[in-house]
Amino acid sequence: MIKKKICMLGAFAVGKTSLVQRYVHSLFSDKYHTTVGVKIEKAQVRLENTDVDLIIWDLHGEDEFQHVRLSYLKGSSGCIYVADGTRKTTLATALNLKEIVENTIGKIPFILVVNKLDLRDQWEIDPLTLEDIREKGTIVIQTSAKTGDEVKEVFQLLTKKMMDK
Ligand code: GDP
Ligand code: MG
């Protein structure tokens, strides 16, 4: 059985925990629970002829990131950087975290997720900004942990990228 560790990273309250709970347990809650430390979830992804066990590390927010032990990142095969479409600054935070990770453990497959698509009328992140990022070769997926929109696709695509590597 192939096992791959992936990390969820992004600013406070962008929806990291909600995306994992939606994907792993098909659940969504409006209640806010700050993740303390790290929560580890498992999920199985079936690609064409391989089953992959994803070990999903849900780290706490960027403010505490400096204090996240580097050993949390160690052994990661992929990363999901999450921004919240309704808060523009969270995009810069996600991109900054990507720099930190790459400077720490080197380049690994990743996807940039812009979450809270169900609140699109309140979005501060401009589609053109996302288009620019895409043009530089980054995969950007817009999701809603609330409705489940595109959530499964994120984890499947990242798994595929890790296996193709
Ligand atoms: P984390 O700090 O990044 O783990 O964020 P959480 O997953 O705890 O979510 C923060 C808050 O945003 C919670 O109140 C969630 O219910 C809410 N939330 C998360 N994802 C979505 C989404 O896709 N749509 C909406 N409307 N709210 C969301
Ligand atoms: Mg959390």
PDB file of C-alpha atoms and ligand atoms in Angstrom:
ATOM      1  CA  MET A   1       0.000   0.000   0.000  1.00  0.00           C
ATOM      2  CA  ILE A   2       1.326   3.403  -0.973  1.00  0.00           C
ATOM      3  CA  LYS A   3       1.181   6.068   1.716  1.00  0.00           C
ATOM      4  CA  LYS A   4       1.533   9.778   1.116  1.00  0.00           C
ATOM      5  CA  LYS A   5       1.632  12.482   3.734  1.00  0.00           C
ATOM      6  CA  ILE A   6       0.108  15.808   2.745  1.00  0.00           C
ATOM      7  CA  CYS A   7      -0.169  19.090   4.636  1.00  0.00           C
ATOM      8  CA  MET A   8      -2.992  21.622   4.786  1.00  0.00           C
ATOM      9  CA  LEU A   9      -1.577  25.131   5.177  1.00  0.00           C
ATOM     10  CA  GLY A  10      -3.062  28.605   5.143  1.00  0.00           C
ATOM     11  CA  ALA A  11      -4.138  31.550   7.234  1.00  0.00           C
ATOM     12  CA  PHE A  12      -6.486  31.383  10.197  1.00  0.00           C
ATOM     13  CA  ALA A  13     -10.105  30.371   9.403  1.00  0.00           C
ATOM     14  CA  VAL A  14      -9.715  29.922   5.646  1.00  0.00           C
ATOM     15  CA  GLY A  15     -11.371  26.504   5.894  1.00  0.00           C
ATOM     16  CA  LYS A  16      -8.495  23.998   6.142  1.00  0.00           C
ATOM     17  CA  THR A  17     -10.188  21.859   8.756  1.00  0.00           C
ATOM     18  CA  SER A  18     -13.559  22.192   6.986  1.00  0.00           C
ATOM     19  CA  LEU A  19     -12.089  20.970   3.680  1.00  0.00           C
ATOM     20  CA  VAL A  20     -10.575  17.923   5.377  1.00  0.00           C
ATOM     21  CA  GLN A  21     -13.783  17.149   7.282  1.00  0.00           C
ATOM     22  CA  ARG A  22     -15.835  17.536   4.098  1.00  0.00           C
ATOM     23  CA  TYR A  23     -13.499  15.256   2.163  1.00  0.00           C
ATOM     24  CA  VAL A  24     -12.902  12.586   4.800  1.00  0.00           C
ATOM     25  CA  HIS A  25     -16.264  12.530   6.620  1.00  0.00           C
ATOM     26  CA  SER A  26     -18.645  14.335   4.213  1.00  0.00           C
ATOM     27  CA  LEU A  27     -19.435  16.774   7.008  1.00  0.00           C
ATOM     28  CA  PHE A  28     -19.658  20.537   7.344  1.00  0.00           C
ATOM     29  CA  SER A  29     -20.212  22.623  10.445  1.00  0.00           C
ATOM     30  CA  ASP A  30     -20.653  26.368  10.797  1.00  0.00           C
ATOM     31  CA  LYS A  31     -19.206  26.203  14.259  1.00  0.00           C
ATOM     32  CA  TYR A  32     -15.686  27.423  14.440  1.00  0.00           C
ATOM     33  CA  HIS A  33     -13.140  25.245  16.178  1.00  0.00           C
ATOM     34  CA  THR A  34      -9.562  26.393  16.149  1.00  0.00           C
ATOM     35  CA  THR A  35      -7.264  23.533  15.392  1.00  0.00           C
ATOM     36  CA  VAL A  36      -4.806  23.129  18.202  1.00  0.00           C
ATOM     37  CA  GLY A  37      -1.465  21.736  17.141  1.00  0.00           C
ATOM     38  CA  VAL A  38      -2.015  19.198  14.423  1.00  0.00           C
ATOM     39  CA  LYS A  39      -4.841  16.832  13.543  1.00  0.00           C
ATOM     40  CA  ILE A  40      -4.135  13.804  11.410  1.00  0.00           C
ATOM     41  CA  GLU A  41      -6.819  12.240   9.201  1.00  0.00           C
ATOM     42  CA  LYS A  42      -6.619   9.366   6.774  1.00  0.00           C
ATOM     43  CA  ALA A  43      -8.325   8.865   3.441  1.00  0.00           C
ATOM     44  CA  GLN A  44      -8.003   6.410   0.597  1.00  0.00           C
ATOM     45  CA  VAL A  45      -7.759   7.657  -2.945  1.00  0.00           C
ATOM     46  CA  ARG A  46      -8.263   5.243  -5.818  1.00  0.00           C
ATOM     47  CA  LEU A  47      -6.427   6.157  -8.961  1.00  0.00           C
ATOM     48  CA  GLU A  48      -6.667   4.060 -12.158  1.00  0.00           C
ATOM     49  CA  ASN A  49      -4.873   0.993 -10.817  1.00  0.00           C
ATOM     50  CA  THR A  50      -3.448   2.044  -7.498  1.00  0.00           C
ATOM     51  CA  ASP A  51      -4.868   2.732  -4.079  1.00  0.00           C
ATOM     52  CA  VAL A  52      -3.141   5.500  -2.188  1.00  0.00           C
ATOM     53  CA  ASP A  53      -3.471   6.118   1.535  1.00  0.00           C
ATOM     54  CA  LEU A  54      -3.438   9.818   2.203  1.00  0.00           C
ATOM     55  CA  ILE A  55      -2.259  10.890   5.617  1.00  0.00           C
ATOM     56  CA  ILE A  56      -3.617  14.412   5.939  1.00  0.00           C
ATOM     57  CA  TRP A  57      -1.912  16.748   8.425  1.00  0.00           C
ATOM     58  CA  ASP A  58      -4.116  19.654   9.342  1.00  0.00           C
ATOM     59  CA  LEU A  59      -1.771  22.220  10.869  1.00  0.00           C
ATOM     60  CA  HIS A  60      -2.889  25.289  12.709  1.00  0.00           C
ATOM     61  CA  GLY A  61      -2.851  28.816  11.272  1.00  0.00           C
ATOM     62  CA  GLU A  62      -0.095  30.920   9.827  1.00  0.00           C
ATOM     63  CA  ASP A  63       0.247  33.069  12.931  1.00  0.00           C
ATOM     64  CA  GLU A  64       1.420  30.073  14.836  1.00  0.00           C
ATOM     65  CA  PHE A  65       3.335  28.687  11.897  1.00  0.00           C
ATOM     66  CA  GLN A  66       6.708  29.948  13.090  1.00  0.00           C
ATOM     67  CA  HIS A  67       6.196  27.733  16.086  1.00  0.00           C
ATOM     68  CA  VAL A  68       5.119  24.687  14.119  1.00  0.00           C
ATOM     69  CA  ARG A  69       7.947  22.295  14.467  1.00  0.00           C
ATOM     70  CA  LEU A  70       9.677  21.674  11.194  1.00  0.00           C
ATOM     71  CA  SER A  71       9.254  17.978  11.878  1.00  0.00           C
ATOM     72  CA  TYR A  72       5.562  18.470  11.041  1.00  0.00           C
ATOM     73  CA  LEU A  73       6.544  19.229   7.464  1.00  0.00           C
ATOM     74  CA  LYS A  74       9.128  16.503   7.239  1.00  0.00           C
ATOM     75  CA  GLY A  75       8.160  13.600   4.992  1.00  0.00           C
ATOM     76  CA  SER A  76       5.388  15.507   3.210  1.00  0.00           C
ATOM     77  CA  SER A  77       4.815  14.490  -0.399  1.00  0.00           C
ATOM     78  CA  GLY A  78       2.358  17.274  -1.156  1.00  0.00           C
ATOM     79  CA  CYS A  79       0.727  20.408   0.144  1.00  0.00           C
ATOM     80  CA  ILE A  80      -2.636  22.111  -0.141  1.00  0.00           C
ATOM     81  CA  TYR A  81      -2.348  25.855   0.394  1.00  0.00           C
ATOM     82  CA  VAL A  82      -5.707  27.344   1.260  1.00  0.00           C
ATOM     83  CA  ALA A  83      -6.925  30.932   0.879  1.00  0.00           C
ATOM     84  CA  ASP A  84     -10.369  32.349   1.684  1.00  0.00           C
ATOM     85  CA  GLY A  85     -11.922  34.117  -1.323  1.00  0.00           C
ATOM     86  CA  THR A  86     -13.654  36.619   0.955  1.00  0.00           C
ATOM     87  CA  ARG A  87     -10.343  37.807   2.484  1.00  0.00           C
ATOM     88  CA  LYS A  88      -7.736  39.073   0.054  1.00  0.00           C
ATOM     89  CA  THR A  89      -4.799  38.925   2.479  1.00  0.00           C
ATOM     90  CA  THR A  90      -5.172  35.173   2.862  1.00  0.00           C
ATOM     91  CA  LEU A  91      -3.947  34.692  -0.711  1.00  0.00           C
ATOM     92  CA  ALA A  92      -0.626  36.391   0.073  1.00  0.00           C
ATOM     93  CA  THR A  93      -0.384  34.298   3.223  1.00  0.00           C
ATOM     94  CA  ALA A  94      -0.918  31.065   1.280  1.00  0.00           C
ATOM     95  CA  LEU A  95       1.752  32.019  -1.262  1.00  0.00           C
ATOM     96  CA  ASN A  96       4.119  33.009   1.524  1.00  0.00           C
ATOM     97  CA  LEU A  97       3.621  29.674   3.267  1.00  0.00           C
ATOM     98  CA  LYS A  98       4.516  27.970   0.003  1.00  0.00           C
ATOM     99  CA  GLU A  99       7.832  29.848   0.040  1.00  0.00           C
ATOM    100  CA  ILE A 100       8.464  28.819   3.644  1.00  0.00           C
ATOM    101  CA  VAL A 101       7.743  25.162   2.878  1.00  0.00           C
ATOM    102  CA  GLU A 102       9.927  25.145  -0.227  1.00  0.00           C
ATOM    103  CA  ASN A 103      12.774  26.778   1.668  1.00  0.00           C
ATOM    104  CA  THR A 104      12.378  24.196   4.415  1.00  0.00           C
ATOM    105  CA  ILE A 105      11.806  20.857   2.671  1.00  0.00           C
ATOM    106  CA  GLY A 106      12.229  21.745  -1.026  1.00  0.00           C
ATOM    107  CA  LYS A 107       9.708  21.763  -3.862  1.00  0.00           C
ATOM    108  CA  ILE A 108       6.859  19.271  -3.614  1.00  0.00           C
ATOM    109  CA  PRO A 109       3.594  18.962  -5.578  1.00  0.00           C
ATOM    110  CA  PHE A 110       0.932  21.389  -4.379  1.00  0.00           C
ATOM    111  CA  ILE A 111      -2.414  22.907  -5.209  1.00  0.00           C
ATOM    112  CA  LEU A 112      -3.610  26.390  -4.374  1.00  0.00           C
ATOM    113  CA  VAL A 113      -7.192  26.292  -3.150  1.00  0.00           C
ATOM    114  CA  VAL A 114      -9.405  29.349  -2.879  1.00  0.00           C
ATOM    115  CA  ASN A 115     -12.241  28.329  -0.582  1.00  0.00           C
ATOM    116  CA  LYS A 116     -15.735  29.664   0.302  1.00  0.00           C
ATOM    117  CA  LEU A 117     -16.975  29.681  -3.282  1.00  0.00           C
ATOM    118  CA  ASP A 118     -20.557  29.607  -1.932  1.00  0.00           C
ATOM    119  CA  LEU A 119     -19.910  33.196  -0.738  1.00  0.00           C
ATOM    120  CA  ARG A 120     -18.778  34.336  -4.167  1.00  0.00           C
ATOM    121  CA  ASP A 121     -20.733  37.620  -4.014  1.00  0.00           C
ATOM    122  CA  GLN A 122     -18.533  38.566  -1.037  1.00  0.00           C
ATOM    123  CA  TRP A 123     -15.237  37.631  -2.665  1.00  0.00           C
ATOM    124  CA  GLU A 124     -12.356  40.086  -2.477  1.00  0.00           C
ATOM    125  CA  ILE A 125     -10.017  37.956  -4.558  1.00  0.00           C
ATOM    126  CA  ASP A 126     -10.290  38.965  -8.173  1.00  0.00           C
ATOM    127  CA  PRO A 127     -10.594  36.204 -10.833  1.00  0.00           C
ATOM    128  CA  LEU A 128      -7.908  37.999 -12.873  1.00  0.00           C
ATOM    129  CA  THR A 129      -5.417  37.637 -10.024  1.00  0.00           C
ATOM    130  CA  LEU A 130      -6.089  33.902  -9.993  1.00  0.00           C
ATOM    131  CA  GLU A 131      -5.727  33.782 -13.778  1.00  0.00           C
ATOM    132  CA  ASP A 132      -2.264  35.389 -13.469  1.00  0.00           C
ATOM    133  CA  ILE A 133      -1.223  32.776 -10.928  1.00  0.00           C
ATOM    134  CA  ARG A 134      -2.525  29.996 -13.197  1.00  0.00           C
ATOM    135  CA  GLU A 135      -0.554  31.358 -16.118  1.00  0.00           C
ATOM    136  CA  LYS A 136       2.621  30.899 -14.097  1.00  0.00           C
ATOM    137  CA  GLY A 137       1.829  27.180 -13.921  1.00  0.00           C
ATOM    138  CA  THR A 138       0.133  26.859 -10.546  1.00  0.00           C
ATOM    139  CA  ILE A 139      -3.015  24.781 -10.244  1.00  0.00           C
ATOM    140  CA  VAL A 140      -5.707  26.926  -8.646  1.00  0.00           C
ATOM    141  CA  ILE A 141      -9.001  25.335  -7.629  1.00  0.00           C
ATOM    142  CA  GLN A 142     -12.000  27.184  -6.216  1.00  0.00           C
ATOM    143  CA  THR A 143     -13.865  25.175  -3.613  1.00  0.00           C
ATOM    144  CA  SER A 144     -16.636  25.281  -1.094  1.00  0.00           C
ATOM    145  CA  ALA A 145     -16.253  23.100   1.970  1.00  0.00           C
ATOM    146  CA  LYS A 146     -19.851  24.065   2.725  1.00  0.00           C
ATOM    147  CA  THR A 147     -21.435  22.710  -0.473  1.00  0.00           C
ATOM    148  CA  GLY A 148     -18.629  20.260  -1.227  1.00  0.00           C
ATOM    149  CA  ASP A 149     -17.951  21.884  -4.586  1.00  0.00           C
ATOM    150  CA  GLU A 150     -14.611  20.677  -6.078  1.00  0.00           C
ATOM    151  CA  VAL A 151     -13.328  19.390  -2.726  1.00  0.00           C
ATOM    152  CA  LYS A 152     -12.873  15.775  -3.809  1.00  0.00           C
ATOM    153  CA  GLU A 153     -11.176  16.960  -6.991  1.00  0.00           C
ATOM    154  CA  VAL A 154      -8.479  18.792  -5.003  1.00  0.00           C
ATOM    155  CA  PHE A 155      -7.392  15.701  -3.072  1.00  0.00           C
ATOM    156  CA  GLN A 156      -7.597  13.459  -6.136  1.00  0.00           C
ATOM    157  CA  LEU A 157      -5.600  15.820  -8.302  1.00  0.00           C
ATOM    158  CA  LEU A 158      -2.903  16.300  -5.682  1.00  0.00           C
ATOM    159  CA  THR A 159      -2.632  12.529  -5.290  1.00  0.00           C
ATOM    160  CA  LYS A 160      -2.273  12.168  -9.024  1.00  0.00           C
ATOM    161  CA  LYS A 161       0.454  14.821  -9.089  1.00  0.00           C
ATOM    162  CA  MET A 162       2.334  13.085  -6.275  1.00  0.00           C
ATOM    163  CA  MET A 163       2.148   9.733  -8.080  1.00  0.00           C
ATOM    164  CA  ASP A 164       3.252  11.195 -11.425  1.00  0.00           C
ATOM    165  CA  LYS A 165       6.283  12.776  -9.851  1.00  0.00           C
TER     166      LYS A 165
HETATM  167  P1  GDP B   1      -9.214  26.705   9.484  1.00  0.00           P
HETATM  168  O1  GDP B   1      -8.798  27.608  10.592  1.00  0.00           O
HETATM  169  O2  GDP B   1      -8.514  27.081   8.218  1.00  0.00           O
HETATM  170  O3  GDP B   1      -9.093  25.246   9.801  1.00  0.00           O
HETATM  171  O4  GDP B   1     -10.768  27.036   9.177  1.00  0.00           O
HETATM  172  P2  GDP B   1     -12.076  26.198   9.572  1.00  0.00           P
HETATM  173  O5  GDP B   1     -12.207  24.990   8.713  1.00  0.00           O
HETATM  174  O6  GDP B   1     -12.113  25.988  11.025  1.00  0.00           O
HETATM  175  O7  GDP B   1     -13.225  27.209   9.092  1.00  0.00           O
HETATM  176  C1  GDP B   1     -13.316  28.531   9.593  1.00  0.00           C
HETATM  177  C2  GDP B   1     -14.751  29.010   9.479  1.00  0.00           C
HETATM  178  O8  GDP B   1     -15.107  29.161   8.109  1.00  0.00           O
HETATM  179  C3  GDP B   1     -15.779  28.049  10.087  1.00  0.00           C
HETATM  180  O9  GDP B   1     -16.789  28.810  10.712  1.00  0.00           O
HETATM  181  C4  GDP B   1     -16.326  27.309   8.898  1.00  0.00           C
HETATM  182  O10 GDP B   1     -17.653  26.891   9.105  1.00  0.00           O
HETATM  183  C5  GDP B   1     -16.255  28.378   7.809  1.00  0.00           C
HETATM  184  N1  GDP B   1     -16.065  27.788   6.464  1.00  0.00           N
HETATM  185  C6  GDP B   1     -15.109  26.919   6.088  1.00  0.00           C
HETATM  186  N2  GDP B   1     -15.219  26.606   4.786  1.00  0.00           N
HETATM  187  C7  GDP B   1     -16.292  27.302   4.315  1.00  0.00           C
HETATM  188  C8  GDP B   1     -16.932  27.406   3.044  1.00  0.00           C
HETATM  189  O11 GDP B   1     -16.544  26.790   2.027  1.00  0.00           O
HETATM  190  N3  GDP B   1     -18.020  28.243   2.961  1.00  0.00           N
HETATM  191  C9  GDP B   1     -18.475  28.946   4.036  1.00  0.00           C
HETATM  192  N4  GDP B   1     -19.537  29.721   3.847  1.00  0.00           N
HETATM  193  N5  GDP B   1     -17.891  28.869   5.247  1.00  0.00           N
HETATM  194  C10 GDP B   1     -16.818  28.064   5.398  1.00  0.00           C
HETATM  195 MG    MG B   2      -8.304  24.316  11.451  1.00  0.00          MG
END
